[in-house]
Structures are given as C-alpha cells and as structure tokens.
Coordinates of C-alpha atoms and ligand atoms in Angstrom, one line a residue:
X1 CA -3.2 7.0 16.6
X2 CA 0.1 6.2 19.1
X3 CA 2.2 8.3 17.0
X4 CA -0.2 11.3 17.7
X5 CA 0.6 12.6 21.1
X6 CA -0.8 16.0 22.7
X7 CA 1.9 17.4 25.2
X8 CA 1.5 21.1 26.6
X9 CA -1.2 21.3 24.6
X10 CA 0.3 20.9 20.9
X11 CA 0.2 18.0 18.5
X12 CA 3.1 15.9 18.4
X13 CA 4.1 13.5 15.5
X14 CA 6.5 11.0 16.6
X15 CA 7.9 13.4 19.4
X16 CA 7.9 16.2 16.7
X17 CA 6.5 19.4 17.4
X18 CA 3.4 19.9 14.9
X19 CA 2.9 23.7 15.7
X20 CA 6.0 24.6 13.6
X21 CA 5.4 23.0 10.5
X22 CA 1.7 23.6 10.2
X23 CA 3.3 27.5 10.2
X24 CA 5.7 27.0 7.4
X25 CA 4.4 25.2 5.1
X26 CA 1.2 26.3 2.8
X27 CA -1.8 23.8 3.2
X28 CA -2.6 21.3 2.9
X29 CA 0.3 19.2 2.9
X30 CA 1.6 15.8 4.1
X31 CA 4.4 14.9 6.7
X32 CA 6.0 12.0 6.8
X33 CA 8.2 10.0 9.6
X34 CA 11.3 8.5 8.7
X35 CA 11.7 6.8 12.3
X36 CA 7.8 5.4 11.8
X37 CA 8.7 4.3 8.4
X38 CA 11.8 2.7 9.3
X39 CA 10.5 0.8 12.2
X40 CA 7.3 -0.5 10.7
X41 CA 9.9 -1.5 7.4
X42 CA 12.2 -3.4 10.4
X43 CA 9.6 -4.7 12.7
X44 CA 7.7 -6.4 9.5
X45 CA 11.4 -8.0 8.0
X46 CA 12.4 -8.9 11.4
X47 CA 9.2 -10.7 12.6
X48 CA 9.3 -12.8 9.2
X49 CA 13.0 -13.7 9.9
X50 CA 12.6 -14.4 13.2
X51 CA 9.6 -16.7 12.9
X52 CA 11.9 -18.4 10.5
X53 CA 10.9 -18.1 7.5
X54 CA 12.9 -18.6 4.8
X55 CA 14.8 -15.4 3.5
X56 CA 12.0 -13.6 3.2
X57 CA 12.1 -11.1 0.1
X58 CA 9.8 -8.0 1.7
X59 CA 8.3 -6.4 -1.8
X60 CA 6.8 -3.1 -0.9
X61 CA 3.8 -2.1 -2.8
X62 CA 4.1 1.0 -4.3
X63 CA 0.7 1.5 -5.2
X64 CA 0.2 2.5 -1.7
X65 CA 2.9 5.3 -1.7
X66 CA 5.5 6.0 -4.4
X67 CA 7.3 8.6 -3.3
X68 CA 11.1 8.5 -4.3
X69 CA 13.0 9.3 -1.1
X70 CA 10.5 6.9 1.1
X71 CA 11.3 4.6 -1.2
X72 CA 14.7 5.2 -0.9
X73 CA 14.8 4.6 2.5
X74 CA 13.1 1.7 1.8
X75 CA 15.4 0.5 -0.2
X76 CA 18.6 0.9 1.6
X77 CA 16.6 -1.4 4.2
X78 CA 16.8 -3.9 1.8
X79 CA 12.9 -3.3 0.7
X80 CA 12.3 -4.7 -2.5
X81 CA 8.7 -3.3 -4.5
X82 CA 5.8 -4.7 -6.0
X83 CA 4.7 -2.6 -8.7
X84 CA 1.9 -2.3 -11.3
X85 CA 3.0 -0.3 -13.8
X86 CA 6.1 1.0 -15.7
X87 CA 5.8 4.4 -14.3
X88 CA 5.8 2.2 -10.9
X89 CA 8.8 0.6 -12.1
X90 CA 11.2 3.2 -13.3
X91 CA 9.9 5.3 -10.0
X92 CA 11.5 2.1 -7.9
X93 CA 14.4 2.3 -10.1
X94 CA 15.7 5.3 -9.7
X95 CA 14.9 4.9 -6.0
X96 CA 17.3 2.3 -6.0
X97 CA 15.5 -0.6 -5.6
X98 CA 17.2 -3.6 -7.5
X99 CA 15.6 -5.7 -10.6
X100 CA 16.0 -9.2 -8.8
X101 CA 13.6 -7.8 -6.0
X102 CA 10.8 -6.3 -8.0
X103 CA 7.6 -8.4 -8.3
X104 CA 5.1 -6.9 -11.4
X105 CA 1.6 -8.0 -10.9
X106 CA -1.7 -6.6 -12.5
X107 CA -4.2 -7.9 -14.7
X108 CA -3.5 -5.4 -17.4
X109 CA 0.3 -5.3 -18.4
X110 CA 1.1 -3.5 -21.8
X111 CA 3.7 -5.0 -24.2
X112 CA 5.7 -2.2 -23.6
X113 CA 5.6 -2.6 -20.1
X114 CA 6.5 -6.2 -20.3
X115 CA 9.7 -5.4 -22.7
X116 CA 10.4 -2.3 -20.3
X117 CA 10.6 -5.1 -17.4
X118 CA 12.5 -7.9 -19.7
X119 CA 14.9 -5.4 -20.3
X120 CA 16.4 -4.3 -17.4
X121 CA 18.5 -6.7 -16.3
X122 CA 19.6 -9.6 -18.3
X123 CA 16.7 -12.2 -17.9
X124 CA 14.6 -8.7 -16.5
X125 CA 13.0 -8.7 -13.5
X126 CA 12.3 -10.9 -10.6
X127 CA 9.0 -12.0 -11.5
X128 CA 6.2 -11.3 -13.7
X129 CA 2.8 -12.5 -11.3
X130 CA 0.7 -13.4 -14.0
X131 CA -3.2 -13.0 -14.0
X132 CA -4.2 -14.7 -17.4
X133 CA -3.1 -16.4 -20.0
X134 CA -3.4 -14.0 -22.3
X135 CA -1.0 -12.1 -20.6
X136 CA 1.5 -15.3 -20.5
X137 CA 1.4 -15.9 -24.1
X138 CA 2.5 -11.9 -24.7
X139 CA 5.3 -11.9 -22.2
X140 CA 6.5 -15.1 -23.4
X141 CA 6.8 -13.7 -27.2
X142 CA 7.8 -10.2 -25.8
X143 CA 10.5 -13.0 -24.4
X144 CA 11.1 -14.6 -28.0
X145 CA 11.9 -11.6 -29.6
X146 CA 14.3 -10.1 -26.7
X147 CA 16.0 -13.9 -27.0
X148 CA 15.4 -13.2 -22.9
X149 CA 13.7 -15.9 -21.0
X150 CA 10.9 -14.7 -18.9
X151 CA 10.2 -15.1 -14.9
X152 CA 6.9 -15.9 -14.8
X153 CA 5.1 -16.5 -11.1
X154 CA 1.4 -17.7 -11.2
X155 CA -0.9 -15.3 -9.1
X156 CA -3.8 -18.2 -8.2
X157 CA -7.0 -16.5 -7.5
X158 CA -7.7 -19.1 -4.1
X159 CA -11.7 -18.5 -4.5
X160 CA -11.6 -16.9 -0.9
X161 CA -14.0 -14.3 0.5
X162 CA -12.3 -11.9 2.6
X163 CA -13.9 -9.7 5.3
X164 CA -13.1 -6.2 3.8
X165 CA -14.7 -3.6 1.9
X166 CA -16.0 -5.2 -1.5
X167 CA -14.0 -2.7 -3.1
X168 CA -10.9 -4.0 -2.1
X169 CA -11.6 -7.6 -2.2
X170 CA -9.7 -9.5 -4.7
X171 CA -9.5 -13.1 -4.3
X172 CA -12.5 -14.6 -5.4
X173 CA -14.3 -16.0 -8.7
X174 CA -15.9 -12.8 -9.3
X175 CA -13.0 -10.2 -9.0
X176 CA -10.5 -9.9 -12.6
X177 CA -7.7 -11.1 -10.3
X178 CA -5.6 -14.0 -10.5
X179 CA -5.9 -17.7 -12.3
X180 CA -8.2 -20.2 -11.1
X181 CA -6.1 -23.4 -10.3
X182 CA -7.7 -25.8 -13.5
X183 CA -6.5 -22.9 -15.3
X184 CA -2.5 -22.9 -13.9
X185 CA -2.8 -26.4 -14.3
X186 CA -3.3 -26.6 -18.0
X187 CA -1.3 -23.6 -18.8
X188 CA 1.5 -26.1 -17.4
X189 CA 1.6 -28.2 -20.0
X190 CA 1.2 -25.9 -23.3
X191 CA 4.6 -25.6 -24.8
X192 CA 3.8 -21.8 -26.7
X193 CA 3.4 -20.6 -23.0
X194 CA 7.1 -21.9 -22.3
X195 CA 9.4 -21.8 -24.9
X196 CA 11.0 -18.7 -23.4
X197 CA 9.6 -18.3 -20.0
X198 CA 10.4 -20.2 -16.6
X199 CA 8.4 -21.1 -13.3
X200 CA 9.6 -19.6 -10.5
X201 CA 6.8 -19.2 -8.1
X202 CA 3.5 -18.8 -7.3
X203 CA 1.0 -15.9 -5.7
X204 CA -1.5 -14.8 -3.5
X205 CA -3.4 -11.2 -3.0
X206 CA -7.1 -11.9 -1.5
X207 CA -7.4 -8.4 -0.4
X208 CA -6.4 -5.1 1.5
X209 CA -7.3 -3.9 5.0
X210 CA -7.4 -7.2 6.3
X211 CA -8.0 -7.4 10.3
X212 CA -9.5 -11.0 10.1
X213 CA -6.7 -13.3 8.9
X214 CA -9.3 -17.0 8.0
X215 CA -9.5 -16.3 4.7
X216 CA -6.2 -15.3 4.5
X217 CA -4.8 -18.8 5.8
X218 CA -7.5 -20.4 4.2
X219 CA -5.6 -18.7 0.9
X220 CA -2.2 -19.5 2.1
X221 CA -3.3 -23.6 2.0
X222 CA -4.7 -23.1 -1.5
X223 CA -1.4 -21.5 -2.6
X224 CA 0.4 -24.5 -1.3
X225 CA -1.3 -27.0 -2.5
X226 CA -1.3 -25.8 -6.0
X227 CA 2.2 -24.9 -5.4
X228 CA 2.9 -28.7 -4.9
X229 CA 0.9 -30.0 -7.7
X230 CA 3.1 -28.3 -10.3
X231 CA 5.6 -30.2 -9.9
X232 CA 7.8 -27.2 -10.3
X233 CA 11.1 -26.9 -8.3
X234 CA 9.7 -23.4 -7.3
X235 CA 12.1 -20.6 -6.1
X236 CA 9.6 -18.5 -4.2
X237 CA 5.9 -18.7 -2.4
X238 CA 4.6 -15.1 -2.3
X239 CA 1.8 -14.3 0.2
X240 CA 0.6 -11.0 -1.2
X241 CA -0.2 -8.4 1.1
X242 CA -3.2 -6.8 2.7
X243 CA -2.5 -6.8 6.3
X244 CA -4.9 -4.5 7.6
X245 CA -3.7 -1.1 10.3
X246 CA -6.3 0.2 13.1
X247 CA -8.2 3.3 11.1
X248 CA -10.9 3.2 14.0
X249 CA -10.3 3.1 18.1
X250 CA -12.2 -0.4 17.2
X251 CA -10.0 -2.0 15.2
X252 CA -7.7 -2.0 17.6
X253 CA -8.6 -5.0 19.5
X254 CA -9.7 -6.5 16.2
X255 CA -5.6 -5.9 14.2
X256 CA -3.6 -8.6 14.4
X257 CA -0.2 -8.5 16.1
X258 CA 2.5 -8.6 13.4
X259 CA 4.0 -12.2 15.3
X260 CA 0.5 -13.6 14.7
X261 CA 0.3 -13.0 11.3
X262 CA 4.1 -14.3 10.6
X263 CA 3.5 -17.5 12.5
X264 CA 0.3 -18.2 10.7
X265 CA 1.9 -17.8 7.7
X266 CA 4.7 -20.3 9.2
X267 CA 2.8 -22.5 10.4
X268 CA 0.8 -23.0 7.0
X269 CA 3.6 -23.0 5.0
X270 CA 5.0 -25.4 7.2
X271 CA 2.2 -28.0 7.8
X272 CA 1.3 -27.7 4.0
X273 CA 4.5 -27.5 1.7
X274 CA 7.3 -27.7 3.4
X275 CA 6.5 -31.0 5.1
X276 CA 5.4 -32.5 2.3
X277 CA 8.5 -31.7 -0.3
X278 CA 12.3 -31.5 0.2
X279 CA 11.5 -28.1 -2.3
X280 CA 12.7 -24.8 -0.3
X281 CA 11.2 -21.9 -1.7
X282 CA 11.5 -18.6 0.3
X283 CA 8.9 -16.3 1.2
X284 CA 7.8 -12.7 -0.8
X285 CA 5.5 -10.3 0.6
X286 CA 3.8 -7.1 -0.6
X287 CA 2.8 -5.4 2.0
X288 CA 1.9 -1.5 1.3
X289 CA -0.7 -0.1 4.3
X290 CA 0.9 -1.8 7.0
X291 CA 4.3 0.0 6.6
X292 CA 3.2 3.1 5.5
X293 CA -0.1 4.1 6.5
X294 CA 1.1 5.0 10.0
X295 CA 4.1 6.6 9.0
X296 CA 2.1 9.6 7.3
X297 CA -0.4 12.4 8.0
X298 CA -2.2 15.2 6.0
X299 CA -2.5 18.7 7.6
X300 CA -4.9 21.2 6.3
X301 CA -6.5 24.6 7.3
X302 CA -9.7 25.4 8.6
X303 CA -11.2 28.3 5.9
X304 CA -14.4 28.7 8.0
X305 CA -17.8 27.6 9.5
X306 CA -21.1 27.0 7.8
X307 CA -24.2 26.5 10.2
X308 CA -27.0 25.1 8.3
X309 CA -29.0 24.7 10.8
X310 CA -28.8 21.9 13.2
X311 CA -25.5 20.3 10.6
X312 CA -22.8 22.6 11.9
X313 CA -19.9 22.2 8.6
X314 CA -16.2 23.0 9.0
X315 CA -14.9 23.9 5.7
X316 CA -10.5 23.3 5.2
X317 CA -8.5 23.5 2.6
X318 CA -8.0 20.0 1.5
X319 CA -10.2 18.1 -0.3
X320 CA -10.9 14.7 -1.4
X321 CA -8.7 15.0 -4.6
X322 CA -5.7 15.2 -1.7
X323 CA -6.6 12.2 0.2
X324 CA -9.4 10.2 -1.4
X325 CA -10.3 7.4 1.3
X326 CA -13.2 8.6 2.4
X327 CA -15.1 9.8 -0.2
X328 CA -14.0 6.5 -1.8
X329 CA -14.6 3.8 0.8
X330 CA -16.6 5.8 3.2
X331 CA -13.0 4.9 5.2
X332 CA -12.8 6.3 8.9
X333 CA -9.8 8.3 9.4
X334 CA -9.2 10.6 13.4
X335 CA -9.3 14.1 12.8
X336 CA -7.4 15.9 15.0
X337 CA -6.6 19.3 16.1
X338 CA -3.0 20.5 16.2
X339 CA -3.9 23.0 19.5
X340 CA -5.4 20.8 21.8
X341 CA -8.9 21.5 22.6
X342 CA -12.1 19.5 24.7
X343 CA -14.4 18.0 21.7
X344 CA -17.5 19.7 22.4
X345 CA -19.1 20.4 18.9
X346 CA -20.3 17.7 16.8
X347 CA -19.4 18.9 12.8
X348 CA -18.9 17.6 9.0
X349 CA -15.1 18.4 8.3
X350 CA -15.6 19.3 4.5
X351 CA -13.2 20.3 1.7
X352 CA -14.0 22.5 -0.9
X353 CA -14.7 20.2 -4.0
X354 CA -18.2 20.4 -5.5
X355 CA -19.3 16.7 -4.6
X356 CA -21.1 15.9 -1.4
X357 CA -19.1 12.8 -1.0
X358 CA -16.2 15.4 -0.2
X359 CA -16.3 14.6 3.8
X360 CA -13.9 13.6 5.8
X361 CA -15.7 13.0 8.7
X362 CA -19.6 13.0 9.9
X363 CA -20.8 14.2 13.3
X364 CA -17.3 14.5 14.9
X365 CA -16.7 16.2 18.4
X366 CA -14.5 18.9 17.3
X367 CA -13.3 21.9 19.6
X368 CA -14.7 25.4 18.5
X369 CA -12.2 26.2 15.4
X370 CA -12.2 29.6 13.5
X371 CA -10.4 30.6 10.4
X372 CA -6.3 29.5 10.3
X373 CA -7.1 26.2 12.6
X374 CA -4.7 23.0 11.3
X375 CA -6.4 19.8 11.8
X376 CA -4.6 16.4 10.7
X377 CA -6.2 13.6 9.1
X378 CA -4.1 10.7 10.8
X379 CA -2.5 7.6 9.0
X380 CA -2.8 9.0 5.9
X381 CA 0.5 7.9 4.6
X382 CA -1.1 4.9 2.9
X383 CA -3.2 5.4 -0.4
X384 CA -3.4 9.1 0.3
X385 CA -1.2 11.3 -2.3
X386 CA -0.9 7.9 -4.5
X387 CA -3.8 8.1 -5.2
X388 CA -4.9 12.1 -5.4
X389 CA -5.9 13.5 -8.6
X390 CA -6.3 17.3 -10.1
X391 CA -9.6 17.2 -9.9
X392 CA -11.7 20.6 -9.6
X393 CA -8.1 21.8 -11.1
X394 CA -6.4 21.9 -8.1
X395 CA -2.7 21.3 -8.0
X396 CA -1.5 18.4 -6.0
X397 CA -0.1 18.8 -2.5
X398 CA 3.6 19.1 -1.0
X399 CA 5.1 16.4 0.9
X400 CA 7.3 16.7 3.9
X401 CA 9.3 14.8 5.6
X402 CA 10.4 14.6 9.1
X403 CA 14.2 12.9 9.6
X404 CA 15.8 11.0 11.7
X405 CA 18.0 14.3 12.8
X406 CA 14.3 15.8 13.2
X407 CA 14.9 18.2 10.6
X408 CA 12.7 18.8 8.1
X409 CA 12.9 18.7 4.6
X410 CA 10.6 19.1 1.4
X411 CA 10.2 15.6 -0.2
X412 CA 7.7 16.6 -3.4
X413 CA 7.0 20.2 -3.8
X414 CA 3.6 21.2 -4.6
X415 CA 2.1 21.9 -8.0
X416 CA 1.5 25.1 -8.4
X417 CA 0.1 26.8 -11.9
X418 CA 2.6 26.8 -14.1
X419 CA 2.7 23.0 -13.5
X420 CA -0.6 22.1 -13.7
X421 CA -2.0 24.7 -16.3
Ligands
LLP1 N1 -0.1 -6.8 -3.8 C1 -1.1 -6.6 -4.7 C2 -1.1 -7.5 -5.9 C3 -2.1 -5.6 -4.5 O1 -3.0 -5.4 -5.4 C4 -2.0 -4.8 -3.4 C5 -3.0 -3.7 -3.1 C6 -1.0 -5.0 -2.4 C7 -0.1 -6.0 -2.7 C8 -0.8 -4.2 -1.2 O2 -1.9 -4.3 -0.3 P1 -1.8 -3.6 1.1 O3 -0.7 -4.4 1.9 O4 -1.4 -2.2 1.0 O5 -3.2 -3.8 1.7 N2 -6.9 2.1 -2.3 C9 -7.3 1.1 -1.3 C10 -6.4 -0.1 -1.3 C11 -6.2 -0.8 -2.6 C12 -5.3 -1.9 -2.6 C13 -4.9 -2.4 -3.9 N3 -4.0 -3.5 -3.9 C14 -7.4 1.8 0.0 O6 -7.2 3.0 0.1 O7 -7.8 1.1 1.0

C-alpha cells in the first residue's frame, strides 16, 4: 500500500508518524487520512470533469463508510451520497450533504423510509433508484398522500456477469437487484405507477471490487439503450459504482487507472446515447471503495503467540467483528508491522472471537512479535467499521483521524460498557 511507508524503521501513514498514535490510543482502533480522502474525493470528480462528462453528480456510497466528519469533508467537496437506508440518510444529513444530491437505492425501502425521503425537501430527494414495482407503486402512494411528486430513477438490472466475488455480484438475472428491461418498459405505460411520480433517470450497479471493466461497459451500453427507448427526456444517467482498489501486490497491474475508467464510460455514453439524441443527461456515480478504502487503516495489538505445532498463531486484539472482510469474503488485506522488521516467520494473524473464520491472514511472513506489537491491517477504510458488529459482546472500536494540520483528533469514540451493556 503507497500510503504505507517505513522510514527509520517506523510505519508511516501518509507521511505521519504511526509510533505515536499506536501509543495513545487503546486498541484496536482505526486512523483515518483526511489528505488521502480528499485526494482520492478530487482525483475521481476531476477525472470525470475532465474527460468531459457532463456535470457529473459524484454520490458517495455510504454503505462503505458512514462516518459523520468524513462525510463532512466529503461534503464540503461537493460529494453528494448514495444511501440505503434512513439511518443512512439522516447520517448524510446532518453531515451536510444536500437533498438534491442524494440517490436512495435498495431493493427493500420501508414506507417510512420512503415518506422520511419525500419529505425533506419539497419534492424530497434527488432520486428514488427503484428495484421493483412493488416498490414504485408504494412510493408513488407514499407520493399521493404527501400531495409531493416522486423522483423516481429505474435501476435496470443489465443481465451482466461481473468478474468479482459472487458475493458482491449484483447485476445479473439471479441477484434481487434492479428491473429487467421488459419490466421498465411496461411499468412505462401504467398510469397508478405515475400519477404522482416523474422519470428522471436511469441506473446501473453490476458489482463491487471491480478490476475488469467488460462487463461494466457491456452494462453501461445496456443502460443506454434502455435509456433511449423510454422516450423520457431523462435528467440524469447513473453508472453505479464498484470500481475496484489493489487489496493484493497482484491487483496492481490488474486496477484500472481512474482516466481509463472515465473515458470508457465517455466513450460509451458517447457512441451510444448521446449521438443518437439531442437529450443531455449528466452523469451520477456511487463510488464507495475507491475513495475510501485507501484512505483508512485498523491498528491492533499483538496479545501473544500460540505454537501448535508446525501453525505458528499470532493472537491481537481485534477481531473480525472490527473489520469483517476476511472472514467474510476470504478478502486479502497486507498486514504490517508498525516497527519495521525482516519477514522471517510464516503465522495465522488471529483475533480473539470464537469462530475459526476469525483470520486475517494465513501463512504470512511476519517478524518475530511478542506481547504490545501494533500491526495494521491496510486499506481498511472501506467496508471495515460500516460494517462491524458487537458480536462476542465486544464494544465497537474508536476512530481517528489524521488532519490536514497533522493533528490528530478522535472522530467516533469507542463503546465502552456502559454503552453497549
Ligand atoms: N451503489 C450501490 C447501489 C451499491 O450497492 C454499492 C455497493 C455501491 C454503489 C458502492 O460500491 P463500491 O464503489 O464501494 O464498490 N461489503 C462488500 C462490498 C459490498 C458492496 C455493496 N454495494 C465488501 O467489503 O467488499
């Protein structure tokens, strides 16, 4: 990981000093980079503006972290959010994040979410992605009785088959995502779905952790062409997100390069809608792990060693409740010391919850560690605390952050008994 650098021997995090935290704080806990998050915020706006897209509306996902003050920073970017709930939404709220650039998708929106969402601004919020018709027939009555009119988006399932873990994989026949096309088609023309509901654009999400972008283009086509057959003077064409990061020295070669992906989303767009209509929709995108992944990591402390014979186990203080990826995906994250030290002893890095899939790493060259060692899981800023739980009981981690002015400051404390019992 680039933003993990070893100089005089010490883990450094962005240029930031490592040693001193890990002493502070009480592990495990997770630091976070303004400057990383910033950056990866700018460079992913920028390279969508500059390919020339048209005002592109960036809606960050907050599934993948929904912490207030990164999403404040996010927001006074300009970041809009795409949410899936209404915790997610009053959380990007109060984070400042206005109603005209939150997208709501998710297949299974309550009627008191829906109301929640009509309700905060006069026609609600930017768009309702849609996933069945079902769901359109509720937000259109939620709609009625509000006397509000609905903005509804369509997110088409393309029927693509991503390369990416199957868990993850959302855009084909057999995942509960999206609406087939013969399905948008005939929702069209039913007045009940319409009486107080509008149009306004039409989605995409095939999948996350994307490094290999043909089904993504493949998607992008599909998108159009439905897009064109509605008829609909459409305000917006939103490409999901699911732009994959390098977890693995491997994927390096294999992640593609930001410009890539925003001309091959150009160029598509291009060759199949634009050319073809004097329509102008802009661009939305919901990126989560490609802006924040890299812009977090998760320090914990050795307890001690366990030889079991020939399997040689470190035991730390974070477990798979704190960062669940692994135990989840079987995902590879770099485990690294914070005093530098020659990898000479292969070990399991294991936490302390009672389920052998607690592992966040297999055979790893490690240096000899003892009791009071920090190690940091890298790019963990992505689907980490999101998506921890209290399981075993344990009280959820505390969150740093690292600013600008290289101070740092506590961003989400950590729960300790009286909050979680
Ligand atoms: N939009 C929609 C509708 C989504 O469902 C997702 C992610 C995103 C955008 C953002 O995708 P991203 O750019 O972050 O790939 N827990 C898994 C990832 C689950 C992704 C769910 N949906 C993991 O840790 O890999």
């Amino acid at each position: 990981m680039k933003e993990l650098t070893y100089k005089n021997k010490k883990l450094h995090f962005n240029e930031f000093d490592l040693t001193e935290i890990a002493k502070k704080f009480k592990t495990p806990f997770f630091v976070y980079s303004e400057n990383i998050l910033t950056q990866n915020y700018l460079h992913f706006f920028n390279s969508a503006a500059q390919t020339g897209l048209i005002n592109p509306l960036v809606c960050f996902a907050l599934k993948s972290n929904s912490n207030k003050e990164l999403l404040k920073i996010l927001a006074s970017l300009g970041s809009g959010a795409d949410i899936v709930s209404g915790g997610e939404l009053k959380r990007a709220l109060e984070a400042g994040i206005p109603p005209e650039k939150i997208v709501f998708s998710g297949v299974g929106k309550t009627e008191e979410e829906i109301i929640f969402a009509l309700k905060v601004k006069r026609n609600g919020i930017y768009s309702f992605n849609v996933e069945s018709l079902e769901e359109l027939e509720l937000i259109n009555s939620c709609a009625v009785k509000l006397k509000k009119t609905a903005r509804i988006c369509f997110r088409l399932n393309p029927v693509v088959q991503p390369k990416t873990h199957k868990y993850i994989s959302t855009g084909n026949k057999t995942h509960k995502f999206g609406l087939l096309e013969a399905d948008i088609m005939s929702a069209l023309h039913h007045r009940k779905y319409w009486t107080n509901s509008k149009l306004v654009g039409i989605s995409i999400h095939i999948g996350s952790q994307l490094l290999d972008l043909k089904a993504t283009k493949s998607a992008i086509i599909k998108l159009c062409d439905v897009a064109l057959k509605t008829k609909e003077p459409l305000e917006f064409l939103d490409v999901g997100g699911g732009l994959g990061v390098d977890y693995h020295p491997d994927e390096t070669k294999k992640l593609p390069h930001l410009s890539d992906y925003m001309n091959l989303v150009s160029t598509t767009l291009n060759q199949h809608f634009y050319s073809k209509t004097e329509l102008r929709p802009r661009v939305v995108f919901e990126p989560g792990r490609r802006i924040v992944a890299k812009a977090g990591i998760f320090v914990m402390k050795v307890l001690r060693n366990k030889i079991s014979e020939n399997n040689h186990f470190v035991i730390v203080d974070g477990g798979m409740n704190d960062f669940m990826r692994p135990s989840l995906y079987g995902a590879y994250h770099e485990l690294l010391t914070i005093k530098e030290g020659k990898g000479i002893n292969p070990c399991h890095i294991v936490g302390p919850i009672c389920e052998s899939s607690d592992c966040f790493g297999s055979h790893r060259l490690m240096p000899q560690l003892k009791s009071g060692d920090f190690i940091v899981l890298c790019d963990a800023g992505a689907y980490g605390y999101s998506m921890g739980s209290n399981y075993n009981l344990r009280g959820r981690p505390l969150e740093t952050l690292i600013k600008k002015n290289k101070r740092v400051v506590v961003i989400n404390k950590a729960q300790d008994y009286s909050k979680l019992l």
